[in-house]
Amino acid sequence: MILAISSKINGKLTLEYEIENWKEAGLLKPSIFKASIVTIEKDFVLTKLGSLKELDRVNLDKMLKIIC
């Protein structure tokens, strides 16, 4: 499962969360979790950018519970 992340944070939707610790997560710009989930084959994943800090994991879990 893949969750879309976008650096276009202006005009975010109600179900989208801003990633508070985006630098620590390895992202290049302030970003949001988009309310869009897809599945892909593991072989298509080319690289890992980083990992989320606890606060952002909690916000992601809240979002997933709402949209799933």
PDB file of N, CA, C and O in Angstrom:
ATOM      1  N   MET A   1       0.847  -1.175   0.000  1.00  0.00           N
ATOM      2  CA  MET A   1       0.000   0.000   0.000  1.00  0.00           C
ATOM      3  C   MET A   1       0.889   1.234   0.000  1.00  0.00           C
ATOM      4  O   MET A   1       1.891   1.299   0.691  1.00  0.00           O
ATOM      5  N   ILE A   2       0.509   2.202  -0.797  1.00  0.00           N
ATOM      6  CA  ILE A   2       1.249   3.461  -0.884  1.00  0.00           C
ATOM      7  C   ILE A   2       0.279   4.605  -0.646  1.00  0.00           C
ATOM      8  O   ILE A   2      -0.831   4.606  -1.163  1.00  0.00           O
ATOM      9  N   LEU A   3       0.716   5.563   0.120  1.00  0.00           N
ATOM     10  CA  LEU A   3      -0.058   6.766   0.381  1.00  0.00           C
ATOM     11  C   LEU A   3       0.649   7.919  -0.314  1.00  0.00           C
ATOM     12  O   LEU A   3       1.861   8.092  -0.160  1.00  0.00           O
ATOM     13  N   ALA A   4      -0.097   8.704  -1.067  1.00  0.00           N
ATOM     14  CA  ALA A   4       0.493   9.836  -1.771  1.00  0.00           C
ATOM     15  C   ALA A   4       0.908  10.930  -0.788  1.00  0.00           C
ATOM     16  O   ALA A   4       0.219  11.187   0.193  1.00  0.00           O
ATOM     17  N   ILE A   5       2.043  11.547  -1.079  1.00  0.00           N
ATOM     18  CA  ILE A   5       2.542  12.689  -0.317  1.00  0.00           C
ATOM     19  C   ILE A   5       2.782  13.802  -1.327  1.00  0.00           C
ATOM     20  O   ILE A   5       3.290  13.555  -2.415  1.00  0.00           O
ATOM     21  N   SER A   6       2.403  15.032  -0.965  1.00  0.00           N
ATOM     22  CA  SER A   6       2.569  16.157  -1.881  1.00  0.00           C
ATOM     23  C   SER A   6       3.206  17.336  -1.163  1.00  0.00           C
ATOM     24  O   SER A   6       2.950  17.569   0.016  1.00  0.00           O
ATOM     25  N   SER A   7       4.030  18.089  -1.904  1.00  0.00           N
ATOM     26  CA  SER A   7       4.600  19.318  -1.340  1.00  0.00           C
ATOM     27  C   SER A   7       3.711  20.521  -1.649  1.00  0.00           C
ATOM     28  O   SER A   7       4.032  21.641  -1.255  1.00  0.00           O
ATOM     29  N   LYS A   8       2.603  20.310  -2.331  1.00  0.00           N
ATOM     30  CA  LYS A   8       1.639  21.391  -2.585  1.00  0.00           C
ATOM     31  C   LYS A   8       0.685  21.449  -1.393  1.00  0.00           C
ATOM     32  O   LYS A   8      -0.375  20.833  -1.398  1.00  0.00           O
ATOM     33  N   ILE A   9       1.101  22.184  -0.366  1.00  0.00           N
ATOM     34  CA  ILE A   9       0.355  22.191   0.899  1.00  0.00           C
ATOM     35  C   ILE A   9      -0.745  23.242   0.941  1.00  0.00           C
ATOM     36  O   ILE A   9      -1.612  23.191   1.802  1.00  0.00           O
ATOM     37  N   ASN A  10      -0.737  24.203   0.023  1.00  0.00           N
ATOM     38  CA  ASN A  10      -1.801  25.209  -0.014  1.00  0.00           C
ATOM     39  C   ASN A  10      -3.082  24.564  -0.519  1.00  0.00           C
ATOM     40  O   ASN A  10      -3.070  23.812  -1.487  1.00  0.00           O
ATOM     41  N   GLY A  11      -4.175  24.834   0.139  1.00  0.00           N
ATOM     42  CA  GLY A  11      -5.464  24.302  -0.277  1.00  0.00           C
ATOM     43  C   GLY A  11      -5.656  22.836   0.048  1.00  0.00           C
ATOM     44  O   GLY A  11      -6.399  22.141  -0.627  1.00  0.00           O
ATOM     45  N   LYS A  12      -4.992  22.357   1.109  1.00  0.00           N
ATOM     46  CA  LYS A  12      -5.143  20.941   1.470  1.00  0.00           C
ATOM     47  C   LYS A  12      -6.574  20.656   1.897  1.00  0.00           C
ATOM     48  O   LYS A  12      -7.272  21.519   2.407  1.00  0.00           O
ATOM     49  N   LEU A  13      -7.014  19.442   1.639  1.00  0.00           N
ATOM     50  CA  LEU A  13      -8.370  19.027   1.975  1.00  0.00           C
ATOM     51  C   LEU A  13      -8.486  18.689   3.455  1.00  0.00           C
ATOM     52  O   LEU A  13      -7.487  18.471   4.137  1.00  0.00           O
ATOM     53  N   THR A  14      -9.702  18.600   3.951  1.00  0.00           N
ATOM     54  CA  THR A  14      -9.962  18.310   5.357  1.00  0.00           C
ATOM     55  C   THR A  14      -9.310  17.005   5.803  1.00  0.00           C
ATOM     56  O   THR A  14      -8.765  16.927   6.897  1.00  0.00           O
ATOM     57  N   LEU A  15      -9.344  15.986   4.955  1.00  0.00           N
ATOM     58  CA  LEU A  15      -8.793  14.677   5.328  1.00  0.00           C
ATOM     59  C   LEU A  15      -7.280  14.571   5.141  1.00  0.00           C
ATOM     60  O   LEU A  15      -6.707  13.528   5.400  1.00  0.00           O
ATOM     61  N   GLU A  16      -6.652  15.613   4.692  1.00  0.00           N
ATOM     62  CA  GLU A  16      -5.205  15.579   4.469  1.00  0.00           C
ATOM     63  C   GLU A  16      -4.479  16.209   5.656  1.00  0.00           C
ATOM     64  O   GLU A  16      -4.950  17.192   6.228  1.00  0.00           O
ATOM     65  N   TYR A  17      -3.356  15.610   6.027  1.00  0.00           N
ATOM     66  CA  TYR A  17      -2.595  16.080   7.176  1.00  0.00           C
ATOM     67  C   TYR A  17      -1.239  16.604   6.755  1.00  0.00           C
ATOM     68  O   TYR A  17      -0.561  15.997   5.932  1.00  0.00           O
ATOM     69  N   GLU A  18      -0.835  17.711   7.366  1.00  0.00           N
ATOM     70  CA  GLU A  18       0.496  18.243   7.123  1.00  0.00           C
ATOM     71  C   GLU A  18       1.511  17.424   7.914  1.00  0.00           C
ATOM     72  O   GLU A  18       1.292  17.109   9.083  1.00  0.00           O
ATOM     73  N   ILE A  19       2.605  17.080   7.290  1.00  0.00           N
ATOM     74  CA  ILE A  19       3.673  16.325   7.954  1.00  0.00           C
ATOM     75  C   ILE A  19       4.495  17.324   8.759  1.00  0.00           C
ATOM     76  O   ILE A  19       5.160  18.190   8.198  1.00  0.00           O
ATOM     77  N   GLU A  20       4.397  17.222  10.064  1.00  0.00           N
ATOM     78  CA  GLU A  20       5.036  18.190  10.962  1.00  0.00           C
ATOM     79  C   GLU A  20       6.564  18.117  10.889  1.00  0.00           C
ATOM     80  O   GLU A  20       7.236  19.127  10.829  1.00  0.00           O
ATOM     81  N   ASN A  21       7.088  16.927  10.932  1.00  0.00           N
ATOM     82  CA  ASN A  21       8.547  16.726  10.969  1.00  0.00           C
ATOM     83  C   ASN A  21       9.052  16.266   9.605  1.00  0.00           C
ATOM     84  O   ASN A  21       9.702  15.249   9.470  1.00  0.00           O
ATOM     85  N   TRP A  22       8.768  17.073   8.578  1.00  0.00           N
ATOM     86  CA  TRP A  22       9.084  16.669   7.210  1.00  0.00           C
ATOM     87  C   TRP A  22      10.585  16.559   6.960  1.00  0.00           C
ATOM     88  O   TRP A  22      11.028  15.658   6.252  1.00  0.00           O
ATOM     89  N   LYS A  23      11.380  17.440   7.544  1.00  0.00           N
ATOM     90  CA  LYS A  23      12.840  17.347   7.355  1.00  0.00           C
ATOM     91  C   LYS A  23      13.387  16.064   7.967  1.00  0.00           C
ATOM     92  O   LYS A  23      14.178  15.359   7.350  1.00  0.00           O
ATOM     93  N   GLU A  24      12.951  15.772   9.189  1.00  0.00           N
ATOM     94  CA  GLU A  24      13.414  14.578   9.881  1.00  0.00           C
ATOM     95  C   GLU A  24      12.963  13.304   9.174  1.00  0.00           C
ATOM     96  O   GLU A  24      13.593  12.257   9.283  1.00  0.00           O
ATOM     97  N   ALA A  25      11.856  13.401   8.419  1.00  0.00           N
ATOM     98  CA  ALA A  25      11.341  12.255   7.679  1.00  0.00           C
ATOM     99  C   ALA A  25      12.110  12.032   6.381  1.00  0.00           C
ATOM    100  O   ALA A  25      11.888  11.054   5.682  1.00  0.00           O
ATOM    101  N   GLY A  26      13.011  12.954   6.040  1.00  0.00           N
ATOM    102  CA  GLY A  26      13.803  12.811   4.826  1.00  0.00           C
ATOM    103  C   GLY A  26      13.184  13.466   3.604  1.00  0.00           C
ATOM    104  O   GLY A  26      13.628  13.243   2.479  1.00  0.00           O
ATOM    105  N   LEU A  27      12.140  14.294   3.811  1.00  0.00           N
ATOM    106  CA  LEU A  27      11.502  14.975   2.685  1.00  0.00           C
ATOM    107  C   LEU A  27      12.229  16.284   2.387  1.00  0.00           C
ATOM    108  O   LEU A  27      12.863  16.874   3.252  1.00  0.00           O
ATOM    109  N   LEU A  28      12.137  16.732   1.139  1.00  0.00           N
ATOM    110  CA  LEU A  28      12.864  17.920   0.709  1.00  0.00           C
ATOM    111  C   LEU A  28      12.121  19.222   0.993  1.00  0.00           C
ATOM    112  O   LEU A  28      12.738  20.282   1.087  1.00  0.00           O
ATOM    113  N   LYS A  29      10.780  19.147   1.108  1.00  0.00           N
ATOM    114  CA  LYS A  29       9.949  20.338   1.306  1.00  0.00           C
ATOM    115  C   LYS A  29       8.837  20.014   2.292  1.00  0.00           C
ATOM    116  O   LYS A  29       8.501  18.849   2.484  1.00  0.00           O
ATOM    117  N   PRO A  30       8.212  21.069   2.882  1.00  0.00           N
ATOM    118  CA  PRO A  30       7.013  20.818   3.683  1.00  0.00           C
ATOM    119  C   PRO A  30       6.009  20.039   2.834  1.00  0.00           C
ATOM    120  O   PRO A  30       5.831  20.337   1.645  1.00  0.00           O
ATOM    121  N   SER A  31       5.374  19.039   3.418  1.00  0.00           N
ATOM    122  CA  SER A  31       4.519  18.137   2.651  1.00  0.00           C
ATOM    123  C   SER A  31       3.283  17.741   3.432  1.00  0.00           C
ATOM    124  O   SER A  31       3.214  17.921   4.642  1.00  0.00           O
ATOM    125  N   ILE A  32       2.317  17.174   2.699  1.00  0.00           N
ATOM    126  CA  ILE A  32       1.089  16.670   3.309  1.00  0.00           C
ATOM    127  C   ILE A  32       0.850  15.232   2.864  1.00  0.00           C
ATOM    128  O   ILE A  32       1.323  14.794   1.819  1.00  0.00           O
ATOM    129  N   PHE A  33       0.121  14.483   3.725  1.00  0.00           N
ATOM    130  CA  PHE A  33      -0.401  13.179   3.333  1.00  0.00           C
ATOM    131  C   PHE A  33      -1.645  13.442   2.507  1.00  0.00           C
ATOM    132  O   PHE A  33      -2.556  14.142   2.957  1.00  0.00           O
ATOM    133  N   LYS A  34      -1.712  12.923   1.305  1.00  0.00           N
ATOM    134  CA  LYS A  34      -2.905  13.046   0.465  1.00  0.00           C
ATOM    135  C   LYS A  34      -3.866  11.919   0.813  1.00  0.00           C
ATOM    136  O   LYS A  34      -3.450  10.843   1.225  1.00  0.00           O
ATOM    137  N   ALA A  35      -5.151  12.167   0.634  1.00  0.00           N
ATOM    138  CA  ALA A  35      -6.170  11.156   0.920  1.00  0.00           C
ATOM    139  C   ALA A  35      -6.330  10.236  -0.295  1.00  0.00           C
ATOM    140  O   ALA A  35      -7.402  10.106  -0.861  1.00  0.00           O
ATOM    141  N   SER A  36      -5.240   9.616  -0.698  1.00  0.00           N
ATOM    142  CA  SER A  36      -5.238   8.743  -1.874  1.00  0.00           C
ATOM    143  C   SER A  36      -4.318   7.557  -1.589  1.00  0.00           C
ATOM    144  O   SER A  36      -3.138   7.740  -1.305  1.00  0.00           O
ATOM    145  N   ILE A  37      -4.875   6.358  -1.645  1.00  0.00           N
ATOM    146  CA  ILE A  37      -4.112   5.151  -1.335  1.00  0.00           C
ATOM    147  C   ILE A  37      -4.180   4.199  -2.524  1.00  0.00           C
ATOM    148  O   ILE A  37      -5.242   4.023  -3.120  1.00  0.00           O
ATOM    149  N   VAL A  38      -3.048   3.609  -2.866  1.00  0.00           N
ATOM    150  CA  VAL A  38      -2.997   2.600  -3.928  1.00  0.00           C
ATOM    151  C   VAL A  38      -2.089   1.466  -3.470  1.00  0.00           C
ATOM    152  O   VAL A  38      -1.343   1.595  -2.510  1.00  0.00           O
ATOM    153  N   THR A  39      -2.165   0.366  -4.169  1.00  0.00           N
ATOM    154  CA  THR A  39      -1.238  -0.731  -3.912  1.00  0.00           C
ATOM    155  C   THR A  39      -0.375  -0.928  -5.142  1.00  0.00           C
ATOM    156  O   THR A  39      -0.824  -0.726  -6.275  1.00  0.00           O
ATOM    157  N   ILE A  40       0.888  -1.274  -4.909  1.00  0.00           N
ATOM    158  CA  ILE A  40       1.804  -1.572  -6.008  1.00  0.00           C
ATOM    159  C   ILE A  40       2.643  -2.782  -5.615  1.00  0.00           C
ATOM    160  O   ILE A  40       2.725  -3.145  -4.437  1.00  0.00           O
ATOM    161  N   GLU A  41       3.278  -3.367  -6.593  1.00  0.00           N
ATOM    162  CA  GLU A  41       4.188  -4.472  -6.339  1.00  0.00           C
ATOM    163  C   GLU A  41       5.437  -3.940  -5.638  1.00  0.00           C
ATOM    164  O   GLU A  41       5.928  -2.851  -5.957  1.00  0.00           O
ATOM    165  N   LYS A  42       5.967  -4.694  -4.711  1.00  0.00           N
ATOM    166  CA  LYS A  42       7.154  -4.286  -3.955  1.00  0.00           C
ATOM    167  C   LYS A  42       8.343  -4.010  -4.875  1.00  0.00           C
ATOM    168  O   LYS A  42       9.159  -3.137  -4.604  1.00  0.00           O
ATOM    169  N   ASP A  43       8.424  -4.718  -5.986  1.00  0.00           N
ATOM    170  CA  ASP A  43       9.536  -4.535  -6.925  1.00  0.00           C
ATOM    171  C   ASP A  43       9.562  -3.144  -7.559  1.00  0.00           C
ATOM    172  O   ASP A  43      10.589  -2.722  -8.077  1.00  0.00           O
ATOM    173  N   PHE A  44       8.446  -2.424  -7.526  1.00  0.00           N
ATOM    174  CA  PHE A  44       8.385  -1.088  -8.112  1.00  0.00           C
ATOM    175  C   PHE A  44       8.921  -0.008  -7.175  1.00  0.00           C
ATOM    176  O   PHE A  44       9.111   1.133  -7.590  1.00  0.00           O
ATOM    177  N   VAL A  45       9.139  -0.340  -5.910  1.00  0.00           N
ATOM    178  CA  VAL A  45       9.700   0.619  -4.959  1.00  0.00           C
ATOM    179  C   VAL A  45      11.198   0.711  -5.215  1.00  0.00           C
ATOM    180  O   VAL A  45      11.923  -0.272  -5.092  1.00  0.00           O
ATOM    181  N   LEU A  46      11.663   1.889  -5.591  1.00  0.00           N
ATOM    182  CA  LEU A  46      13.064   2.070  -5.963  1.00  0.00           C
ATOM    183  C   LEU A  46      13.952   2.483  -4.798  1.00  0.00           C
ATOM    184  O   LEU A  46      15.102   2.084  -4.720  1.00  0.00           O
ATOM    185  N   THR A  47      13.419   3.311  -3.898  1.00  0.00           N
ATOM    186  CA  THR A  47      14.229   3.795  -2.794  1.00  0.00           C
ATOM    187  C   THR A  47      13.331   4.229  -1.636  1.00  0.00           C
ATOM    188  O   THR A  47      12.155   4.505  -1.824  1.00  0.00           O
ATOM    189  N   LYS A  48      13.908   4.276  -0.468  1.00  0.00           N
ATOM    190  CA  LYS A  48      13.214   4.756   0.722  1.00  0.00           C
ATOM    191  C   LYS A  48      13.776   6.137   1.049  1.00  0.00           C
ATOM    192  O   LYS A  48      14.993   6.302   1.156  1.00  0.00           O
ATOM    193  N   LEU A  49      12.884   7.120   1.194  1.00  0.00           N
ATOM    194  CA  LEU A  49      13.334   8.478   1.486  1.00  0.00           C
ATOM    195  C   LEU A  49      13.696   8.667   2.948  1.00  0.00           C
ATOM    196  O   LEU A  49      14.599   9.402   3.281  1.00  0.00           O
ATOM    197  N   GLY A  50      12.966   8.051   3.847  1.00  0.00           N
ATOM    198  CA  GLY A  50      13.181   8.245   5.272  1.00  0.00           C
ATOM    199  C   GLY A  50      12.072   7.567   6.043  1.00  0.00           C
ATOM    200  O   GLY A  50      11.435   6.645   5.551  1.00  0.00           O
ATOM    201  N   SER A  51      11.826   8.029   7.261  1.00  0.00           N
ATOM    202  CA  SER A  51      10.746   7.457   8.065  1.00  0.00           C
ATOM    203  C   SER A  51      10.107   8.559   8.915  1.00  0.00           C
ATOM    204  O   SER A  51      10.738   9.556   9.239  1.00  0.00           O
ATOM    205  N   LEU A  52       8.854   8.338   9.256  1.00  0.00           N
ATOM    206  CA  LEU A  52       8.087   9.323  10.001  1.00  0.00           C
ATOM    207  C   LEU A  52       8.402   9.289  11.488  1.00  0.00           C
ATOM    208  O   LEU A  52       8.655   8.237  12.056  1.00  0.00           O
ATOM    209  N   LYS A  53       8.355  10.447  12.105  1.00  0.00           N
ATOM    210  CA  LYS A  53       8.468  10.555  13.553  1.00  0.00           C
ATOM    211  C   LYS A  53       7.110  10.206  14.177  1.00  0.00           C
ATOM    212  O   LYS A  53       6.091  10.129  13.505  1.00  0.00           O
ATOM    213  N   GLU A  54       7.076  10.000  15.479  1.00  0.00           N
ATOM    214  CA  GLU A  54       5.883   9.510  16.177  1.00  0.00           C
ATOM    215  C   GLU A  54       4.642  10.368  15.918  1.00  0.00           C
ATOM    216  O   GLU A  54       3.565   9.845  15.632  1.00  0.00           O
ATOM    217  N   LEU A  55       4.745  11.693  16.032  1.00  0.00           N
ATOM    218  CA  LEU A  55       3.592  12.569  15.837  1.00  0.00           C
ATOM    219  C   LEU A  55       2.985  12.377  14.450  1.00  0.00           C
ATOM    220  O   LEU A  55       1.765  12.285  14.296  1.00  0.00           O
ATOM    221  N   ASP A  56       3.820  12.284  13.436  1.00  0.00           N
ATOM    222  CA  ASP A  56       3.316  12.109  12.078  1.00  0.00           C
ATOM    223  C   ASP A  56       2.735  10.715  11.870  1.00  0.00           C
ATOM    224  O   ASP A  56       1.776  10.543  11.123  1.00  0.00           O
ATOM    225  N   ARG A  57       3.274   9.709  12.547  1.00  0.00           N
ATOM    226  CA  ARG A  57       2.686   8.361  12.481  1.00  0.00           C
ATOM    227  C   ARG A  57       1.288   8.351  13.089  1.00  0.00           C
ATOM    228  O   ARG A  57       0.372   7.742  12.558  1.00  0.00           O
ATOM    229  N   VAL A  58       1.122   9.056  14.206  1.00  0.00           N
ATOM    230  CA  VAL A  58      -0.184   9.146  14.861  1.00  0.00           C
ATOM    231  C   VAL A  58      -1.182   9.846  13.934  1.00  0.00           C
ATOM    232  O   VAL A  58      -2.311   9.384  13.756  1.00  0.00           O
ATOM    233  N   ASN A  59      -0.768  10.957  13.322  1.00  0.00           N
ATOM    234  CA  ASN A  59      -1.654  11.676  12.403  1.00  0.00           C
ATOM    235  C   ASN A  59      -1.998  10.824  11.190  1.00  0.00           C
ATOM    236  O   ASN A  59      -3.137  10.834  10.717  1.00  0.00           O
ATOM    237  N   LEU A  60      -1.049  10.068  10.687  1.00  0.00           N
ATOM    238  CA  LEU A  60      -1.295   9.169   9.558  1.00  0.00           C
ATOM    239  C   LEU A  60      -2.305   8.093   9.958  1.00  0.00           C
ATOM    240  O   LEU A  60      -3.247   7.806   9.217  1.00  0.00           O
ATOM    241  N   ASP A  61      -2.136   7.512  11.129  1.00  0.00           N
ATOM    242  CA  ASP A  61      -3.076   6.494  11.609  1.00  0.00           C
ATOM    243  C   ASP A  61      -4.496   7.062  11.720  1.00  0.00           C
ATOM    244  O   ASP A  61      -5.466   6.408  11.341  1.00  0.00           O
ATOM    245  N   LYS A  62      -4.618   8.287  12.221  1.00  0.00           N
ATOM    246  CA  LYS A  62      -5.934   8.926  12.332  1.00  0.00           C
ATOM    247  C   LYS A  62      -6.566   9.085  10.960  1.00  0.00           C
ATOM    248  O   LYS A  62      -7.747   8.822  10.766  1.00  0.00           O
ATOM    249  N   MET A  63      -5.766   9.542  10.012  1.00  0.00           N
ATOM    250  CA  MET A  63      -6.273   9.749   8.657  1.00  0.00           C
ATOM    251  C   MET A  63      -6.722   8.433   8.035  1.00  0.00           C
ATOM    252  O   MET A  63      -7.785   8.349   7.426  1.00  0.00           O
ATOM    253  N   LEU A  64      -5.925   7.387   8.200  1.00  0.00           N
ATOM    254  CA  LEU A  64      -6.268   6.088   7.623  1.00  0.00           C
ATOM    255  C   LEU A  64      -7.547   5.515   8.229  1.00  0.00           C
ATOM    256  O   LEU A  64      -8.357   4.916   7.528  1.00  0.00           O
ATOM    257  N   LYS A  65      -7.749   5.721   9.513  1.00  0.00           N
ATOM    258  CA  LYS A  65      -8.970   5.245  10.152  1.00  0.00           C
ATOM    259  C   LYS A  65     -10.198   5.963   9.609  1.00  0.00           C
ATOM    260  O   LYS A  65     -11.273   5.367   9.502  1.00  0.00           O
ATOM    261  N   ILE A  66     -10.046   7.206   9.216  1.00  0.00           N
ATOM    262  CA  ILE A  66     -11.162   7.964   8.670  1.00  0.00           C
ATOM    263  C   ILE A  66     -11.474   7.535   7.234  1.00  0.00           C
ATOM    264  O   ILE A  66     -12.628   7.346   6.876  1.00  0.00           O
ATOM    265  N   ILE A  67     -10.448   7.361   6.415  1.00  0.00           N
ATOM    266  CA  ILE A  67     -10.695   7.105   4.990  1.00  0.00           C
ATOM    267  C   ILE A  67     -10.815   5.637   4.636  1.00  0.00           C
ATOM    268  O   ILE A  67     -11.271   5.301   3.537  1.00  0.00           O
ATOM    269  N   CYS A  68     -10.417   4.745   5.540  1.00  0.00           N
ATOM    270  CA  CYS A  68     -10.488   3.312   5.202  1.00  0.00           C
ATOM    271  C   CYS A  68     -11.672   2.633   5.841  1.00  0.00           C
ATOM    272  O   CYS A  68     -12.086   2.712   6.864  1.00  0.00           O
TER     273      CYS A  68
END
